[in-house]
Structure formats: structure tokens, C-alpha cells
mmCIF file of C-alpha atoms and ligand atoms in Angstrom:
data_model
loop_
_atom_site.group_PDB
_atom_site.id
_atom_site.type_symbol
_atom_site.label_atom_id
_atom_site.label_comp_id
_atom_site.label_asym_id
_atom_site.label_seq_id
_atom_site.Cartn_x
_atom_site.Cartn_y
_atom_site.Cartn_z
ATOM 1 C CA MET A 1 -12.681 -41.978 27.515
ATOM 2 C CA THR A 2 -15.540 -43.477 25.590
ATOM 3 C CA PHE A 3 -17.286 -42.578 22.360
ATOM 4 C CA PHE A 4 -20.821 -41.287 22.049
ATOM 5 C CA ASP A 5 -23.313 -44.186 21.935
ATOM 6 C CA ASN A 6 -20.393 -46.503 22.757
ATOM 7 C CA ALA A 7 -19.282 -46.397 19.130
ATOM 8 C CA ARG A 8 -16.214 -48.460 18.302
ATOM 9 C CA CYS A 9 -13.844 -45.815 16.982
ATOM 10 C CA ALA A 10 -10.101 -46.093 16.416
ATOM 11 C CA PRO A 11 -8.670 -45.956 19.959
ATOM 12 C CA ILE A 12 -5.621 -44.120 21.239
ATOM 13 C CA SER A 13 -2.603 -46.377 20.859
ATOM 14 C CA SER A 14 -0.231 -44.088 22.780
ATOM 15 C CA PRO A 15 -1.778 -41.426 25.023
ATOM 16 C CA TYR A 16 -0.566 -37.908 25.735
ATOM 17 C CA GLY A 17 2.280 -37.844 28.240
ATOM 18 C CA SER A 18 3.028 -41.546 27.819
ATOM 19 C CA SER A 19 6.600 -42.719 28.253
ATOM 20 C CA THR A 20 5.984 -45.658 25.926
ATOM 21 C CA ARG A 21 5.044 -46.164 22.293
ATOM 22 C CA TYR A 22 2.136 -48.200 20.940
ATOM 23 C CA ASP A 23 4.343 -51.305 20.967
ATOM 24 C CA GLY A 24 5.308 -50.843 24.616
ATOM 25 C CA SER A 25 8.853 -49.706 23.886
ATOM 26 C CA SER A 26 10.244 -46.832 25.939
ATOM 27 C CA ARG A 27 10.323 -43.342 24.464
ATOM 28 C CA ARG A 28 13.313 -42.684 26.712
ATOM 29 C CA THR A 29 15.521 -44.811 24.477
ATOM 30 C CA GLY A 30 17.218 -42.152 22.413
ATOM 31 C CA GLY A 31 14.655 -39.577 23.475
ATOM 32 C CA GLY A 32 16.265 -38.369 26.668
ATOM 33 C CA PRO A 33 15.382 -39.124 30.280
ATOM 34 C CA ASP A 34 12.164 -37.101 30.259
ATOM 35 C CA ALA A 35 10.903 -38.028 26.818
ATOM 36 C CA THR A 36 7.144 -38.282 26.917
ATOM 37 C CA HIS A 37 4.540 -38.217 24.229
ATOM 38 C CA GLY A 38 3.561 -34.735 23.070
ATOM 39 C CA GLY A 39 0.262 -35.778 21.522
ATOM 40 C CA ILE A 40 -1.920 -38.816 20.927
ATOM 41 C CA ASP A 41 -1.328 -41.613 18.412
ATOM 42 C CA LEU A 42 -3.997 -43.542 16.530
ATOM 43 C CA THR A 43 -2.844 -46.652 14.695
ATOM 44 C CA LEU A 44 -4.511 -46.435 11.282
ATOM 45 C CA ALA A 45 -4.369 -48.236 7.965
ATOM 46 C CA GLU A 46 -2.420 -46.300 5.349
ATOM 47 C CA GLY A 47 -4.768 -43.911 3.541
ATOM 48 C CA THR A 48 -7.418 -43.554 6.235
ATOM 49 C CA PRO A 49 -9.263 -40.225 5.813
ATOM 50 C CA LEU A 50 -8.355 -37.741 8.554
ATOM 51 C CA LEU A 51 -10.997 -35.295 9.710
ATOM 52 C CA ALA A 52 -10.811 -31.802 11.147
ATOM 53 C CA ILE A 53 -11.514 -32.197 14.864
ATOM 54 C CA ALA A 54 -13.222 -28.792 14.913
ATOM 55 C CA ALA A 55 -14.191 -26.040 12.492
ATOM 56 C CA GLY A 56 -11.278 -23.770 11.665
ATOM 57 C CA THR A 57 -8.819 -22.700 9.017
ATOM 58 C CA VAL A 58 -5.622 -24.118 7.572
ATOM 59 C CA PHE A 59 -2.621 -22.581 9.313
ATOM 60 C CA ALA A 60 0.241 -24.389 7.553
ATOM 61 C CA THR A 61 1.119 -27.510 5.616
ATOM 62 C CA GLY A 62 4.483 -29.017 4.930
ATOM 63 C CA GLU A 63 6.766 -31.942 4.392
ATOM 64 C CA GLY A 64 8.785 -32.574 7.519
ATOM 65 C CA GLY A 65 11.638 -35.001 7.760
ATOM 66 C CA GLN A 66 12.303 -37.926 10.029
ATOM 67 C CA MET A 67 10.043 -37.989 13.121
ATOM 68 C CA GLU A 68 7.640 -35.443 11.631
ATOM 69 C CA GLY A 69 6.587 -36.485 8.122
ATOM 70 C CA ASN A 70 4.001 -34.652 6.054
ATOM 71 C CA PHE A 71 1.905 -32.447 8.285
ATOM 72 C CA VAL A 72 -0.934 -29.970 8.439
ATOM 73 C CA TRP A 73 -1.673 -27.434 11.144
ATOM 74 C CA LEU A 74 -5.232 -26.231 11.619
ATOM 75 C CA LEU A 75 -6.146 -23.095 13.567
ATOM 76 C CA HIS A 76 -9.301 -23.275 15.658
ATOM 77 C CA LEU A 77 -10.522 -19.926 16.948
ATOM 78 C CA PRO A 78 -13.617 -19.810 19.172
ATOM 79 C CA ASP A 79 -15.663 -17.651 16.812
ATOM 80 C CA ARG A 80 -15.460 -20.359 14.163
ATOM 81 C CA SER A 81 -15.196 -23.556 16.218
ATOM 82 C CA GLY A 82 -17.758 -22.702 18.889
ATOM 83 C CA LEU A 83 -15.291 -24.074 21.439
ATOM 84 C CA PRO A 84 -14.318 -21.980 24.466
ATOM 85 C CA PHE A 85 -10.622 -21.542 23.750
ATOM 86 C CA ALA A 86 -8.328 -21.072 20.764
ATOM 87 C CA PHE A 87 -5.951 -23.815 19.728
ATOM 88 C CA LEU A 88 -3.759 -25.184 16.975
ATOM 89 C CA ALA A 89 -3.972 -28.841 15.957
ATOM 90 C CA LYS A 90 -1.175 -30.582 14.073
ATOM 91 C CA TYR A 91 -1.736 -33.809 12.142
ATOM 92 C CA GLN A 92 1.462 -35.731 11.312
ATOM 93 C CA HIS A 93 2.717 -38.665 9.224
ATOM 94 C CA LEU A 94 0.259 -37.934 6.404
ATOM 95 C CA ALA A 95 0.445 -40.177 3.349
ATOM 96 C CA ALA A 96 0.993 -37.147 1.110
ATOM 97 C CA PRO A 97 1.306 -33.402 1.630
ATOM 98 C CA ALA A 98 -2.137 -32.045 2.475
ATOM 99 C CA PRO A 99 -3.750 -30.438 -0.603
ATOM 100 C CA LEU A 100 -4.869 -27.411 1.365
ATOM 101 C CA ARG A 101 -4.022 -23.725 1.153
ATOM 102 C CA ARG A 102 -3.185 -21.603 4.153
ATOM 103 C CA GLY A 103 -6.291 -19.750 5.249
ATOM 104 C CA ALA A 104 -8.731 -22.230 3.680
ATOM 105 C CA VAL A 105 -11.826 -22.758 5.797
ATOM 106 C CA VAL A 106 -12.432 -26.285 7.087
ATOM 107 C CA ALA A 107 -15.700 -27.532 8.523
ATOM 108 C CA LEU A 108 -16.081 -29.743 11.562
ATOM 109 C CA GLY A 109 -15.341 -33.299 10.447
ATOM 110 C CA GLN A 110 -14.172 -32.344 6.950
ATOM 111 C CA GLU A 111 -11.551 -34.619 5.426
ATOM 112 C CA ILE A 112 -8.233 -32.774 5.429
ATOM 113 C CA ALA A 113 -5.692 -35.475 4.544
ATOM 114 C CA ARG A 114 -5.014 -39.223 4.512
ATOM 115 C CA SER A 115 -3.001 -41.060 7.140
ATOM 116 C CA GLY A 116 0.364 -42.580 6.382
ATOM 117 C CA SER A 117 3.760 -43.394 7.792
ATOM 118 C CA THR A 118 5.926 -40.527 6.528
ATOM 119 C CA GLY A 119 8.569 -39.510 9.032
ATOM 120 C CA THR A 120 8.519 -42.917 10.738
ATOM 121 C CA VAL A 121 10.498 -45.006 8.278
ATOM 122 C CA GLY A 122 14.031 -45.993 9.157
ATOM 123 C CA GLY A 123 13.993 -44.963 12.797
ATOM 124 C CA HIS A 124 12.528 -46.872 15.694
ATOM 125 C CA TYR A 125 9.815 -48.324 13.476
ATOM 126 C CA GLY A 126 12.137 -49.886 10.913
ATOM 127 C CA SER A 127 12.018 -49.945 7.147
ATOM 128 C CA ALA A 128 8.224 -50.350 6.994
ATOM 129 C CA GLY A 129 7.585 -47.439 9.338
ATOM 130 C CA TYR A 130 4.450 -47.227 11.443
ATOM 131 C CA ALA A 131 1.267 -45.963 9.807
ATOM 132 C CA HIS A 132 -0.482 -43.778 12.336
ATOM 133 C CA LEU A 133 -1.787 -40.336 13.085
ATOM 134 C CA HIS A 134 0.099 -38.267 15.630
ATOM 135 C CA LEU A 135 -2.133 -35.404 16.750
ATOM 136 C CA THR A 136 -0.729 -32.502 18.736
ATOM 137 C CA VAL A 137 -2.870 -29.710 20.231
ATOM 138 C CA ARG A 138 -1.496 -26.373 21.445
ATOM 139 C CA SER A 139 -3.748 -23.887 23.190
ATOM 140 C CA ILE A 140 -3.504 -20.174 22.428
ATOM 141 C CA ALA A 141 -4.140 -17.648 25.182
ATOM 142 C CA ALA A 142 -6.703 -14.970 24.299
ATOM 143 C CA ASP A 143 -4.075 -12.225 24.286
ATOM 144 C CA LYS A 144 -1.936 -14.182 21.792
ATOM 145 C CA ILE A 145 -4.616 -14.784 19.175
ATOM 146 C CA ALA A 146 -3.493 -11.729 17.212
ATOM 147 C CA LEU A 147 -0.189 -13.534 16.617
ATOM 148 C CA ALA A 148 -2.048 -16.379 14.917
ATOM 149 C CA VAL A 149 -4.168 -14.423 12.453
ATOM 150 C CA GLY A 150 -3.369 -12.137 9.580
ATOM 151 C CA PRO A 151 -1.003 -12.478 6.655
ATOM 152 C CA GLU A 152 2.118 -11.742 8.701
ATOM 153 C CA SER A 153 1.517 -14.403 11.299
ATOM 154 C CA GLY A 154 3.986 -17.231 11.391
ATOM 155 C CA PHE A 155 5.301 -19.959 13.583
ATOM 156 C CA SER A 156 6.017 -17.574 16.448
ATOM 157 C CA ILE A 157 2.527 -18.473 17.618
ATOM 158 C CA VAL A 158 3.655 -22.072 18.015
ATOM 159 C CA ARG A 159 6.296 -20.949 20.493
ATOM 160 C CA ASP A 160 3.756 -18.734 22.237
ATOM 161 C CA SER A 161 1.178 -21.521 22.579
ATOM 162 C CA ILE A 162 1.007 -24.307 25.132
ATOM 163 C CA GLN A 163 1.007 -28.016 24.379
ATOM 164 C CA ILE A 164 -1.980 -29.728 25.983
ATOM 165 C CA ASP A 165 -3.575 -33.155 26.029
ATOM 166 C CA PRO A 166 -5.662 -33.278 22.838
ATOM 167 C CA LEU A 167 -8.496 -34.872 24.819
ATOM 168 C CA THR A 168 -8.952 -31.499 26.529
ATOM 169 C CA VAL A 169 -10.767 -30.379 23.394
ATOM 170 C CA TYR A 170 -13.548 -32.898 24.138
ATOM 171 C CA VAL A 171 -14.124 -31.979 27.782
ATOM 172 C CA PRO A 172 -17.490 -30.205 28.052
ATOM 173 C CA GLY A 173 -17.887 -26.937 29.900
ATOM 174 C CA LEU A 174 -14.269 -25.844 30.079
ATOM 175 C CA ARG A 175 -13.568 -22.124 29.969
ATOM 176 C CA SER A 176 -9.839 -22.641 29.528
ATOM 177 C CA PRO A 177 -7.581 -25.656 28.995
ATOM 178 C CA GLY A 178 -5.925 -25.036 32.348
ATOM 179 C CA GLU A 179 -9.167 -25.920 34.089
ATOM 180 C CA ALA A 180 -8.863 -29.506 32.859
ATOM 181 C CA ALA A 181 -6.012 -30.191 35.274
ATOM 182 C CA ASP A 182 -8.194 -29.351 38.259
ATOM 183 C CA LEU A 183 -11.301 -31.268 37.262
ATOM 184 C CA PRO A 184 -12.747 -33.917 39.544
ATOM 185 C CA ALA A 185 -12.320 -37.440 38.201
ATOM 186 C CA GLU A 186 -15.910 -37.810 37.022
ATOM 187 C CA ARG A 187 -15.628 -34.768 34.759
ATOM 188 C CA LYS A 188 -12.499 -36.233 33.179
ATOM 189 C CA GLN A 189 -14.582 -39.130 31.868
ATOM 190 C CA VAL A 190 -14.721 -37.716 28.383
ATOM 191 C CA VAL A 191 -17.413 -38.852 25.937
ATOM 192 C CA VAL A 192 -16.040 -38.138 22.482
ATOM 193 C CA ALA A 193 -18.278 -37.210 19.543
ATOM 194 C CA TYR A 194 -17.533 -38.543 16.089
ATOM 195 C CA VAL A 195 -18.491 -38.572 12.432
ATOM 196 C CA GLY A 196 -20.502 -41.686 11.667
ATOM 197 C CA ALA A 197 -22.093 -43.320 8.657
ATOM 198 C CA GLY A 198 -23.243 -40.872 6.019
ATOM 199 C CA SER A 199 -20.852 -38.195 7.385
ATOM 200 C CA VAL A 200 -23.313 -37.435 10.186
ATOM 201 C CA VAL A 201 -21.879 -35.794 13.322
ATOM 202 C CA ARG A 202 -22.973 -37.708 16.414
ATOM 203 C CA PRO A 203 -24.301 -36.147 18.521
ATOM 204 C CA ALA A 204 -25.413 -33.411 16.136
ATOM 205 C CA SER A 205 -24.667 -30.708 18.711
ATOM 206 C CA ALA A 206 -20.958 -31.612 18.925
ATOM 207 C CA ARG A 207 -18.340 -28.924 18.297
ATOM 208 C CA ALA A 208 -15.379 -31.340 18.355
ATOM 209 C CA VAL A 209 -15.120 -34.802 16.799
ATOM 210 C CA TRP A 210 -12.646 -37.684 16.659
ATOM 211 C CA PRO A 211 -10.061 -37.279 13.878
ATOM 212 C CA VAL A 212 -11.262 -40.382 12.022
ATOM 213 C CA ALA A 213 -14.801 -41.475 11.150
ATOM 214 C CA CYS A 214 -16.340 -44.300 13.134
ATOM 215 C CA PRO A 215 -18.561 -47.122 11.941
HETATM 216 ZN ZN1 LIG B 304 2.902 -39.707 18.490
#
């Protein structure tokens, strides 16, 4: 992957599906024989603003424990995001609980929280923890969207959604996330849009951006 205009954005320090952490240690230690990474990690200074990767609404916020930390889930439905499929995005290890209400509308690239190390202290990463963003994306099939909207909806939609590589969101021209697995290599060369100086989305036509601003 590269960034639009070859911008130098915060890179992925541990990709989706990886069996190792950012420091090269094995996720299988204590994680079971098939432990692989369920999202992407970005190593970030404590307090880095985190941005909504697409337009959507707040689905849930909370304070998880060890491994999870403070988190926010955003819901991205096609009618709001302009993207071809529905998905949930979960941002973890936030410095503080996200000051957002369920159902609040978030714009593409809007700051939703600050990065931190909650949920990482005392485990593998030691007493200092590891300040980073863990971003998980789960796609929602069209016939399950009703489970995700409305006042009665709850975390059943998480069980009924499918974990995917978050980079799938940036692949142009997909009709469904499943198509990404069958793409020829050249179409997997993702060029990721971002929010640059002055909070400008680059390119302006982008419907999905990197979760942190780029210089
Ligand atoms: Zn992670």
C-alpha cells in the first residue's frame, strides 16, 4: 500500500493476519497456535487524534479491560459513507473513553478520539504498555443491516458480521468485501487517501481515509 501523492503517513506496524507483533514477537505465545492479528496496528504517540475512516454514526463506546482498552465502534452504512458495503470499525486502546454518544453522526475524517495505550499495560508490553491504535473492521451483509440500526440493535450484529482486512475499505471498485480475496495483484496495490494539512481530504473525492492525519 501507498498513500495518495506518496504522503508519509503513519504506517502499519502489524498488518492484518500477522502472526507477529510490531516488535517481531510471536502472537502465538499465549495466544494459541492459530493466533493471528484481527486488525491493523499503527504505532502512535500518546494523544494522537484519531479520525473516522469513513462517514457514519457512533455504534458504541466503552472501557474494555486488558487487551481491549477504551474503544469506540463506528457504523458505516453505504447511504452515509458512499462506500459499496456496510461495515463496523472498532478503534481500541484510546487514551480516554470516547466523548461520543451512540447514534451521533460522524463525518469522514472527523476526530473521534485520541490514541493511547489502555488495555496494553501489564501484559506483553510491560508496565509502560504500547501506545498504538488497533483498528478492526467487520463487514455487514446487506440482509443483516437491519440488525445494526434502530434503538434495539445491540452487539448481536458483531457476531453476525465478518472480520476483514481493514485495507479492504480502501480498495476502489469493490462491490463486496469478498471480492477483495479474488483480485489480481495489481488491484491489491491500494492507494490510501488521507486528511492532510488544514483538515483537507486528499484526494477530495475520497470516501475513506487513513485513521490519522498525515503531514
Ligand atoms: Zn492490534
